[in-house]
mmCIF file of C-alpha atoms in Angstrom:
data_model
loop_
_atom_site.group_PDB
_atom_site.id
_atom_site.type_symbol
_atom_site.label_atom_id
_atom_site.label_comp_id
_atom_site.label_asym_id
_atom_site.label_seq_id
_atom_site.Cartn_x
_atom_site.Cartn_y
_atom_site.Cartn_z
ATOM 1 C CA MET F 5 96.729 9.612 10.161
ATOM 2 C CA LEU F 6 94.796 6.925 9.163
ATOM 3 C CA LYS F 7 94.825 5.370 5.660
ATOM 4 C CA ASN F 8 91.200 3.025 5.634
ATOM 5 C CA LYS F 9 92.400 1.205 2.570
ATOM 6 C CA LYS F 10 88.703 -1.286 2.599
ATOM 7 C CA ILE F 11 88.724 -1.998 -0.923
ATOM 8 C CA ILE F 12 91.809 -4.030 -1.253
ATOM 9 C CA LEU F 13 93.193 -2.941 -4.822
ATOM 10 C CA ILE F 14 96.468 -2.156 -3.875
ATOM 11 C CA THR F 15 97.198 -6.180 -3.406
ATOM 12 C CA ILE F 16 97.327 -7.615 -6.594
ATOM 13 C CA ILE F 17 96.334 -5.194 -9.232
ATOM 14 C CA ALA F 18 95.452 -7.626 -11.588
ATOM 15 C CA VAL F 19 92.459 -5.793 -13.294
ATOM 16 C CA ILE F 20 94.619 -2.733 -14.405
ATOM 17 C CA LEU F 21 97.036 -4.953 -16.219
ATOM 18 C CA LEU F 22 93.995 -7.332 -17.921
ATOM 19 C CA THR F 23 92.526 -3.810 -19.140
ATOM 20 C CA LEU F 24 95.094 -2.362 -20.787
ATOM 21 C CA THR F 25 95.877 -5.527 -22.658
ATOM 22 C CA GLY F 26 94.670 -4.906 -26.177
ATOM 23 C CA CYS F 27 92.296 -7.624 -27.801
ATOM 24 C CA SER F 28 93.235 -9.841 -30.524
ATOM 25 C CA ASN F 29 90.589 -10.374 -33.083
ATOM 26 C CA LYS F 30 89.616 -13.800 -31.385
ATOM 27 C CA GLU F 31 88.679 -11.725 -28.205
ATOM 28 C CA GLU F 32 86.626 -8.720 -30.574
ATOM 29 C CA LYS F 33 84.313 -12.018 -31.508
ATOM 30 C CA ILE F 34 83.459 -14.008 -28.186
ATOM 31 C CA PRO F 35 81.307 -11.873 -26.351
ATOM 32 C CA GLN F 36 82.891 -10.656 -22.720
ATOM 33 C CA ALA F 37 80.771 -9.873 -19.470
ATOM 34 C CA ASP F 38 82.135 -7.423 -17.181
ATOM 35 C CA ASP F 39 80.687 -6.742 -13.549
ATOM 36 C CA SER F 40 81.826 -5.380 -9.885
ATOM 37 C CA ALA F 41 80.137 -4.629 -6.685
ATOM 38 C CA PHE F 42 81.133 -3.842 -3.116
ATOM 39 C CA LEU F 43 80.358 -7.367 -1.522
ATOM 40 C CA MET F 44 82.586 -9.057 1.885
ATOM 41 C CA ASP F 45 84.006 -5.838 2.986
ATOM 42 C CA THR F 46 85.817 -5.280 -0.999
ATOM 43 C CA LEU F 47 85.427 -4.424 -4.726
ATOM 44 C CA VAL F 48 84.883 -7.505 -6.117
ATOM 45 C CA GLN F 49 85.454 -7.611 -10.174
ATOM 46 C CA MET F 50 84.960 -10.207 -13.108
ATOM 47 C CA ARG F 51 85.253 -11.054 -16.198
ATOM 48 C CA ALA F 52 84.672 -14.047 -18.472
ATOM 49 C CA HIS F 53 84.314 -14.763 -22.045
ATOM 50 C CA GLY F 54 81.956 -16.978 -23.570
ATOM 51 C CA GLU F 55 78.094 -18.129 -24.659
ATOM 52 C CA ASN F 56 77.040 -17.963 -21.149
ATOM 53 C CA ALA F 57 79.461 -15.157 -20.241
ATOM 54 C CA GLU F 58 76.601 -12.666 -19.007
ATOM 55 C CA LYS F 59 74.818 -15.460 -17.263
ATOM 56 C CA ALA F 60 77.368 -16.857 -15.351
ATOM 57 C CA VAL F 61 78.919 -13.169 -14.437
ATOM 58 C CA GLU F 62 75.441 -12.760 -12.990
ATOM 59 C CA ALA F 63 75.178 -16.138 -10.913
ATOM 60 C CA SER F 64 78.707 -16.193 -9.581
ATOM 61 C CA MET F 65 77.887 -12.303 -8.168
ATOM 62 C CA GLU F 66 74.886 -13.649 -6.847
ATOM 63 C CA ARG F 67 76.490 -16.398 -4.969
ATOM 64 C CA ILE F 68 78.751 -14.001 -3.407
ATOM 65 C CA ARG F 69 75.920 -12.400 -1.728
ATOM 66 C CA GLU F 70 74.804 -15.630 -0.683
ATOM 67 C CA LEU F 71 78.146 -16.574 1.643
ATOM 68 C CA GLU F 72 78.263 -13.302 2.387
ATOM 69 C CA ASN F 73 75.001 -13.660 3.987
ATOM 70 C CA LEU F 74 76.234 -16.498 5.592
ATOM 71 C CA MET F 75 79.809 -15.527 6.994
ATOM 72 C CA SER F 76 79.450 -12.018 7.473
ATOM 73 C CA LYS F 77 80.220 -11.140 10.863
ATOM 74 C CA THR F 78 77.871 -7.590 10.710
ATOM 75 C CA ILE F 79 75.087 -9.046 9.078
ATOM 76 C CA GLU F 80 72.670 -10.194 11.906
ATOM 77 C CA THR F 81 71.027 -13.195 10.313
ATOM 78 C CA SER F 82 74.251 -14.673 9.172
ATOM 79 C CA ASP F 83 75.895 -17.649 11.098
ATOM 80 C CA ILE F 84 78.934 -16.159 12.396
ATOM 81 C CA TYR F 85 76.912 -13.260 13.892
ATOM 82 C CA LYS F 86 74.177 -15.601 15.612
ATOM 83 C CA LEU F 87 77.021 -17.643 16.962
ATOM 84 C CA ASN F 88 79.101 -15.587 18.338
ATOM 85 C CA ASN F 89 76.348 -13.707 20.184
ATOM 86 C CA SER F 90 75.321 -16.704 21.340
ATOM 87 C CA PRO F 91 77.974 -18.208 23.811
ATOM 88 C CA GLU F 92 77.749 -21.624 25.496
ATOM 89 C CA MET F 93 74.950 -22.333 23.172
ATOM 90 C CA LYS F 94 74.881 -25.091 20.180
ATOM 91 C CA ILE F 95 74.077 -23.078 17.241
ATOM 92 C CA ASP F 96 73.001 -24.454 13.698
ATOM 93 C CA ILE F 97 75.405 -23.612 10.893
ATOM 94 C CA ASN F 98 74.906 -23.426 7.456
ATOM 95 C CA GLN F 99 77.191 -27.013 5.551
ATOM 96 C CA GLU F 100 78.754 -23.900 3.687
ATOM 97 C CA SER F 101 79.902 -21.980 6.749
ATOM 98 C CA MET F 102 80.755 -25.003 8.055
ATOM 99 C CA LYS F 103 83.075 -26.171 5.682
ATOM 100 C CA VAL F 104 84.316 -22.710 5.757
ATOM 101 C CA LEU F 105 85.057 -23.253 9.799
ATOM 102 C CA LYS F 106 86.388 -26.229 9.662
ATOM 103 C CA LYS F 107 88.839 -25.802 6.647
ATOM 104 C CA ALA F 108 89.820 -22.529 9.252
ATOM 105 C CA VAL F 109 90.532 -24.609 12.307
ATOM 106 C CA ASN F 110 92.579 -27.292 10.414
ATOM 107 C CA TYR F 111 94.747 -24.507 9.237
ATOM 108 C CA ALA F 112 94.919 -23.311 12.769
ATOM 109 C CA GLU F 113 96.257 -26.637 13.513
ATOM 110 C CA GLN F 114 98.690 -26.778 10.924
ATOM 111 C CA THR F 115 99.859 -23.507 11.721
ATOM 112 C CA ASP F 116 100.226 -24.060 15.226
ATOM 113 C CA GLY F 117 97.899 -20.831 15.924
ATOM 114 C CA ASN F 118 99.537 -18.320 13.636
ATOM 115 C CA PHE F 119 95.856 -18.701 11.428
ATOM 116 C CA ASP F 120 93.326 -18.048 13.646
ATOM 117 C CA PRO F 121 89.316 -17.636 13.475
ATOM 118 C CA THR F 122 89.149 -16.608 16.850
ATOM 119 C CA ILE F 123 90.508 -13.656 16.609
ATOM 120 C CA GLY F 124 87.372 -11.615 16.160
ATOM 121 C CA ALA F 125 87.735 -9.673 20.000
ATOM 122 C CA LEU F 126 91.518 -8.396 18.650
ATOM 123 C CA VAL F 127 90.158 -7.388 15.838
ATOM 124 C CA GLU F 128 87.468 -5.159 17.041
ATOM 125 C CA LEU F 129 89.703 -3.942 19.729
ATOM 126 C CA TRP F 130 92.239 -1.978 17.223
ATOM 127 C CA GLY F 131 89.401 -0.994 15.107
ATOM 128 C CA ILE F 132 91.956 -1.088 12.239
ATOM 129 C CA GLY F 133 89.970 -0.308 8.822
ATOM 130 C CA THR F 134 87.176 1.681 10.472
ATOM 131 C CA LYS F 135 87.068 4.939 10.928
ATOM 132 C CA ASN F 136 88.363 5.234 14.439
ATOM 133 C CA PRO F 137 91.609 2.905 14.675
ATOM 134 C CA GLU F 138 93.303 3.016 17.992
ATOM 135 C CA VAL F 139 96.406 1.733 19.873
ATOM 136 C CA PRO F 140 95.020 -0.876 22.801
ATOM 137 C CA SER F 141 96.806 -0.589 26.463
ATOM 138 C CA GLU F 142 97.972 -3.424 27.427
ATOM 139 C CA SER F 143 95.699 -4.637 30.009
ATOM 140 C CA GLU F 144 93.106 -4.457 26.709
ATOM 141 C CA ILE F 145 95.002 -6.551 25.033
ATOM 142 C CA LYS F 146 96.005 -9.049 27.578
ATOM 143 C CA ARG F 147 92.367 -9.447 27.834
ATOM 144 C CA ALA F 148 91.501 -9.799 24.153
ATOM 145 C CA LEU F 149 93.682 -12.331 23.896
ATOM 146 C CA SER F 150 92.376 -14.426 26.809
ATOM 147 C CA ASN F 151 89.313 -14.393 24.320
ATOM 148 C CA THR F 152 91.216 -15.481 21.387
ATOM 149 C CA GLY F 153 91.918 -19.308 20.618
ATOM 150 C CA TYR F 154 90.004 -21.959 18.264
ATOM 151 C CA GLN F 155 90.461 -24.761 21.054
ATOM 152 C CA TYR F 156 87.075 -22.505 22.024
ATOM 153 C CA LEU F 157 86.014 -23.039 18.954
ATOM 154 C CA LYS F 158 83.653 -26.331 19.295
ATOM 155 C CA LEU F 159 82.357 -27.982 15.568
ATOM 156 C CA TYR F 160 80.004 -30.740 15.120
ATOM 157 C CA ASP F 161 78.325 -32.456 12.284
ATOM 158 C CA SER F 162 75.976 -29.268 11.503
ATOM 159 C CA SER F 163 76.594 -26.985 14.541
ATOM 160 C CA ALA F 164 79.044 -24.994 16.324
ATOM 161 C CA GLU F 165 79.854 -23.484 19.815
ATOM 162 C CA ILE F 166 82.043 -20.997 21.472
ATOM 163 C CA THR F 167 82.584 -22.406 24.614
ATOM 164 C CA ARG F 168 83.703 -18.855 26.526
ATOM 165 C CA PRO F 169 82.004 -15.799 26.092
ATOM 166 C CA GLY F 170 84.107 -12.846 24.663
ATOM 167 C CA VAL F 171 85.154 -15.056 22.049
ATOM 168 C CA LYS F 172 84.443 -14.301 18.427
ATOM 169 C CA VAL F 173 84.941 -15.402 14.866
ATOM 170 C CA ASP F 174 85.967 -13.712 12.019
ATOM 171 C CA LEU F 175 86.609 -15.228 8.773
ATOM 172 C CA GLY F 176 87.783 -12.533 6.881
ATOM 173 C CA GLY F 177 91.075 -14.427 6.541
ATOM 174 C CA ILE F 178 89.642 -16.720 4.651
ATOM 175 C CA ALA F 179 86.117 -15.913 3.628
ATOM 176 C CA LYS F 180 86.931 -14.908 0.156
ATOM 177 C CA GLY F 181 89.160 -17.800 -0.999
ATOM 178 C CA PHE F 182 85.978 -20.038 -0.208
ATOM 179 C CA ALA F 183 84.145 -17.703 -2.418
ATOM 180 C CA ALA F 184 86.223 -17.613 -4.753
ATOM 181 C CA GLU F 185 85.961 -21.305 -5.676
ATOM 182 C CA GLU F 186 82.321 -21.221 -5.458
ATOM 183 C CA VAL F 187 82.621 -18.611 -8.535
ATOM 184 C CA LYS F 188 84.797 -21.019 -9.895
ATOM 185 C CA LYS F 189 82.109 -24.099 -9.648
ATOM 186 C CA VAL F 190 79.418 -21.808 -11.087
ATOM 187 C CA VAL F 191 81.600 -20.465 -13.814
ATOM 188 C CA GLU F 192 82.659 -24.013 -15.201
ATOM 189 C CA ASN F 193 78.638 -25.218 -14.697
ATOM 190 C CA TYR F 194 77.888 -22.747 -17.421
ATOM 191 C CA GLY F 195 80.851 -23.917 -19.783
ATOM 192 C CA ILE F 196 83.344 -20.907 -19.281
ATOM 193 C CA GLU F 197 87.007 -21.381 -19.927
ATOM 194 C CA HIS F 198 88.846 -17.672 -19.781
ATOM 195 C CA ALA F 199 87.587 -15.762 -16.509
ATOM 196 C CA PHE F 200 89.305 -14.137 -13.456
ATOM 197 C CA VAL F 201 87.561 -12.696 -9.961
ATOM 198 C CA ASN F 202 89.439 -10.558 -8.169
ATOM 199 C CA LEU F 203 88.067 -10.641 -4.560
ATOM 200 C CA GLY F 204 89.798 -7.416 -3.133
ATOM 201 C CA GLY F 205 93.111 -9.355 -4.234
ATOM 202 C CA ASN F 206 91.997 -12.525 -3.436
ATOM 203 C CA VAL F 207 92.550 -13.277 -7.717
ATOM 204 C CA LEU F 208 92.027 -16.817 -9.299
ATOM 205 C CA VAL F 209 91.998 -16.896 -12.924
ATOM 206 C CA ILE F 210 90.382 -19.955 -14.674
ATOM 207 C CA GLY F 211 91.841 -21.165 -18.040
ATOM 208 C CA ASP F 212 93.997 -18.630 -19.794
ATOM 209 C CA LYS F 213 93.275 -15.738 -21.678
ATOM 210 C CA VAL F 214 90.720 -16.269 -25.236
ATOM 211 C CA ASP F 215 93.935 -15.723 -27.122
ATOM 212 C CA GLY F 216 95.319 -18.487 -25.957
ATOM 213 C CA THR F 217 98.242 -17.147 -23.743
ATOM 214 C CA PRO F 218 98.950 -16.664 -19.638
ATOM 215 C CA TRP F 219 96.760 -13.958 -17.941
ATOM 216 C CA LYS F 220 99.045 -11.301 -16.231
ATOM 217 C CA ILE F 221 98.798 -10.785 -12.469
ATOM 218 C CA GLY F 222 100.619 -7.785 -11.696
ATOM 219 C CA ILE F 223 102.314 -7.778 -7.889
ATOM 220 C CA GLN F 224 101.920 -4.255 -5.908
ATOM 221 C CA ASP F 225 104.861 -2.817 -5.100
ATOM 222 C CA PRO F 226 104.642 -2.387 -1.398
ATOM 223 C CA ARG F 227 105.746 0.649 -1.483
ATOM 224 C CA LYS F 228 103.642 3.016 -3.948
ATOM 225 C CA ASP F 229 100.649 3.166 -4.757
ATOM 226 C CA ARG F 230 98.044 1.088 -6.442
ATOM 227 C CA GLY F 231 99.361 1.071 -10.233
ATOM 228 C CA ASN F 232 103.155 0.395 -9.251
ATOM 229 C CA VAL F 233 103.546 -3.266 -9.929
ATOM 230 C CA MET F 234 107.075 -5.025 -8.977
ATOM 231 C CA ALA F 235 106.587 -8.138 -10.240
ATOM 232 C CA ILE F 236 104.332 -9.926 -13.151
ATOM 233 C CA VAL F 237 103.395 -13.711 -12.594
ATOM 234 C CA ASP F 238 102.306 -15.554 -15.676
ATOM 235 C CA ALA F 239 98.863 -17.409 -14.157
ATOM 236 C CA VAL F 240 96.703 -20.370 -15.525
ATOM 237 C CA ASP F 241 94.001 -22.286 -13.352
ATOM 238 C CA LYS F 242 95.756 -20.212 -10.765
ATOM 239 C CA THR F 243 95.000 -17.817 -7.625
ATOM 240 C CA ILE F 244 97.292 -15.122 -6.175
ATOM 241 C CA VAL F 245 96.456 -13.820 -2.547
ATOM 242 C CA THR F 246 98.616 -11.503 -1.161
ATOM 243 C CA SER F 247 98.815 -10.673 2.705
ATOM 244 C CA GLY F 248 100.827 -6.968 2.835
ATOM 245 C CA ASN F 249 101.726 -4.646 6.157
ATOM 246 C CA TYR F 250 100.302 -1.866 3.587
ATOM 247 C CA GLU F 251 96.939 -2.862 2.457
ATOM 248 C CA ARG F 252 95.179 -1.198 5.829
ATOM 249 C CA TYR F 253 96.879 0.392 8.216
ATOM 250 C CA PHE F 254 97.076 3.605 10.324
ATOM 251 C CA GLU F 255 100.103 5.772 12.173
ATOM 252 C CA LYS F 256 100.486 7.245 15.474
ATOM 253 C CA ASP F 257 103.051 8.659 17.392
ATOM 254 C CA GLY F 258 105.725 7.689 14.066
ATOM 255 C CA LYS F 259 104.750 3.911 14.226
ATOM 256 C CA ILE F 260 102.808 2.105 11.823
ATOM 257 C CA TYR F 261 100.212 -0.402 12.737
ATOM 258 C CA HIS F 262 98.508 -2.661 10.425
ATOM 259 C CA HIS F 263 95.759 -4.993 10.109
ATOM 260 C CA ILE F 264 97.332 -8.360 10.199
ATOM 261 C CA ILE F 265 97.406 -8.914 13.751
ATOM 262 C CA ASP F 266 99.496 -11.783 15.544
ATOM 263 C CA PRO F 267 97.386 -14.016 17.575
ATOM 264 C CA LYS F 268 99.692 -15.312 20.113
ATOM 265 C CA THR F 269 101.220 -11.876 20.749
ATOM 266 C CA GLY F 270 97.758 -9.383 19.978
ATOM 267 C CA TYR F 271 100.237 -7.016 18.308
ATOM 268 C CA PRO F 272 100.544 -6.180 14.401
ATOM 269 C CA ALA F 273 103.319 -8.805 13.358
ATOM 270 C CA GLU F 274 106.800 -7.526 13.436
ATOM 271 C CA ASN F 275 108.928 -9.632 11.033
ATOM 272 C CA ASN F 276 110.346 -7.444 8.899
ATOM 273 C CA LEU F 277 108.096 -8.535 5.908
ATOM 274 C CA LEU F 278 106.302 -6.511 3.402
ATOM 275 C CA SER F 279 104.058 -9.497 1.990
ATOM 276 C CA VAL F 280 103.361 -12.533 1.215
ATOM 277 C CA SER F 281 101.696 -13.729 -1.680
ATOM 278 C CA ILE F 282 100.562 -17.008 -2.160
ATOM 279 C CA ILE F 283 100.382 -18.889 -5.991
ATOM 280 C CA SER F 284 98.747 -21.654 -5.599
ATOM 281 C CA GLU F 285 95.465 -23.806 -8.200
ATOM 282 C CA ASN F 286 93.334 -22.760 -4.162
ATOM 283 C CA SER F 287 91.628 -19.865 -2.918
ATOM 284 C CA PHE F 288 90.730 -21.513 -0.346
ATOM 285 C CA ASP F 289 93.250 -22.776 0.658
ATOM 286 C CA ALA F 290 95.728 -19.357 -0.456
ATOM 287 C CA ASP F 291 94.074 -17.495 1.102
ATOM 288 C CA ALA F 292 93.751 -18.705 5.024
ATOM 289 C CA LEU F 293 97.853 -19.556 4.222
ATOM 290 C CA SER F 294 98.906 -15.692 2.743
ATOM 291 C CA THR F 295 98.044 -14.574 6.130
ATOM 292 C CA ALA F 296 99.861 -17.595 8.439
ATOM 293 C CA VAL F 297 102.959 -17.249 6.639
ATOM 294 C CA TYR F 298 102.915 -13.138 7.061
ATOM 295 C CA VAL F 299 102.707 -14.261 10.581
ATOM 296 C CA MET F 300 105.151 -17.056 10.527
ATOM 297 C CA GLY F 301 107.774 -14.943 8.853
ATOM 298 C CA LEU F 302 110.589 -15.850 6.388
ATOM 299 C CA LYS F 303 112.125 -18.760 7.490
ATOM 300 C CA LYS F 304 109.395 -20.793 9.247
ATOM 301 C CA GLY F 305 107.111 -19.426 6.169
ATOM 302 C CA MET F 306 109.257 -20.327 3.569
ATOM 303 C CA LYS F 307 109.474 -23.676 4.984
ATOM 304 C CA PHE F 308 106.083 -24.341 5.712
ATOM 305 C CA ILE F 309 105.278 -24.015 2.287
ATOM 306 C CA GLU F 310 108.365 -25.996 0.359
ATOM 307 C CA ASN F 311 106.842 -28.650 2.562
ATOM 308 C CA MET F 312 103.286 -28.107 0.869
ATOM 309 C CA GLU F 313 102.338 -29.927 -2.495
ATOM 310 C CA ASP F 314 101.260 -27.392 -5.451
ATOM 311 C CA VAL F 315 101.356 -24.466 -3.379
ATOM 312 C CA ASN F 316 103.871 -21.545 -4.182
ATOM 313 C CA VAL F 317 104.983 -17.978 -2.203
ATOM 314 C CA MET F 318 106.173 -15.410 -3.010
ATOM 315 C CA ILE F 319 107.523 -13.006 0.045
ATOM 316 C CA ILE F 320 108.863 -9.545 0.552
ATOM 317 C CA THR F 321 110.825 -8.327 3.017
ATOM 318 C CA GLU F 322 111.602 -4.772 4.504
ATOM 319 C CA ASP F 323 115.093 -4.783 2.770
ATOM 320 C CA LEU F 324 113.092 -5.210 -0.698
ATOM 321 C CA ASP F 325 114.350 -8.493 -0.960
ATOM 322 C CA VAL F 326 112.304 -11.322 -2.829
ATOM 323 C CA TYR F 327 112.396 -15.178 -2.036
ATOM 324 C CA ILE F 328 110.318 -17.270 -3.828
ATOM 325 C CA SER F 329 109.699 -20.956 -3.585
ATOM 326 C CA SER F 330 111.229 -23.925 -5.981
ATOM 327 C CA GLY F 331 108.038 -23.455 -8.182
ATOM 328 C CA LEU F 332 107.854 -20.008 -9.485
ATOM 329 C CA LYS F 333 111.348 -19.831 -10.971
ATOM 330 C CA ASP F 334 109.651 -19.940 -14.341
ATOM 331 C CA ILE F 335 106.980 -18.093 -14.021
ATOM 332 C CA VAL F 336 107.521 -14.726 -12.147
ATOM 333 C CA GLU F 337 108.965 -11.943 -13.463
ATOM 334 C CA ILE F 338 110.982 -9.112 -11.454
ATOM 335 C CA LYS F 339 110.037 -5.845 -13.043
ATOM 336 C CA ASP F 340 111.866 -3.320 -10.243
ATOM 337 C CA SER F 341 115.642 -3.716 -10.230
ATOM 338 C CA ASP F 342 114.956 -2.135 -6.705
ATOM 339 C CA PHE F 343 114.190 -5.550 -5.349
ATOM 340 C CA ASN F 344 116.546 -8.891 -4.956
ATOM 341 C CA LEU F 345 115.223 -12.148 -6.759
ATOM 342 C CA ILE F 346 116.519 -15.186 -4.226
ATOM 343 C CA GLU F 347 114.939 -18.462 -5.098
ATOM 344 C CA GLY F 348 114.452 -19.507 -1.457
ATOM 345 C CA GLU F 349 114.162 -23.510 -1.246
ATOM 346 C CA ASN F 350 117.409 -23.865 -0.368
ATOM 347 C CA PHE F 351 117.046 -20.389 2.132
ATOM 348 C CA ALA F 352 114.158 -23.263 3.793
ATOM 349 C CA ASP F 353 116.661 -25.540 4.580
#
């Protein structure tokens, strides 16, 4: 049975919570603009409050389209498509694409390859999220693994090169985070102090709500369908990005295969985790970190985040234990008694 969830509103259902919240008199007086579109292979939703709200939302959506055209692996005019289809050649790369490539390689190095932007051959092989996913043979996985490794991606001042034919770059685990940060710049340029954008579960809130209270971001219950919240995070000028094994997957012979591939084994990561949520001030970093920590697993992932400044994590295990890093104690509220909250900073020692 295939369960394809390309429109990933299951991970974080901030929009539902925000929509159901009633407007105060102050909110009713301030102009508000909303929009949604299918961009970067997901549903993007945005809201802004302020005199220039409509212009800010329109410009933000256009900015995301621009970045999609630069970094999509399927648009033939994009930097990434050209790079993937011209191995052993230096390809001129737009400055913004280069920022994402450099950040991706940096995190590959920091995480010992648990996050790897050259995982494209494995992603294509499994086809999870497409109409025809399949469990590859061991020989196919071995071949795709030989074509995976960030050491085969060379970055220069304004160009990049794939040094091994068959290696393919896939920025699906980081490009949306960069797009969210670009939206933040657009919104601030229009003088907007209250806004949110949801790029398929990558949620960024700007400022607080118009009534002065924090945005309420719901964390999806990974056992249930969309709309079921297991925790709420109070957020002001924060981003929340979640990677979960329930977002995109398929079932074969009674076994579930999810889309978070371990770059070292070639198989979906198996580490007793249901989801990892990164809470920080920067979506660019959080996007890559949510994937990396999921692949790392509980102990290594929690320790990795505790050693970072201004970055926090919530990890949900298959046993429904919820581990939170030290910075989340006062802003996370567990809403379902099935889950057991554990403060994870001591666990990481």
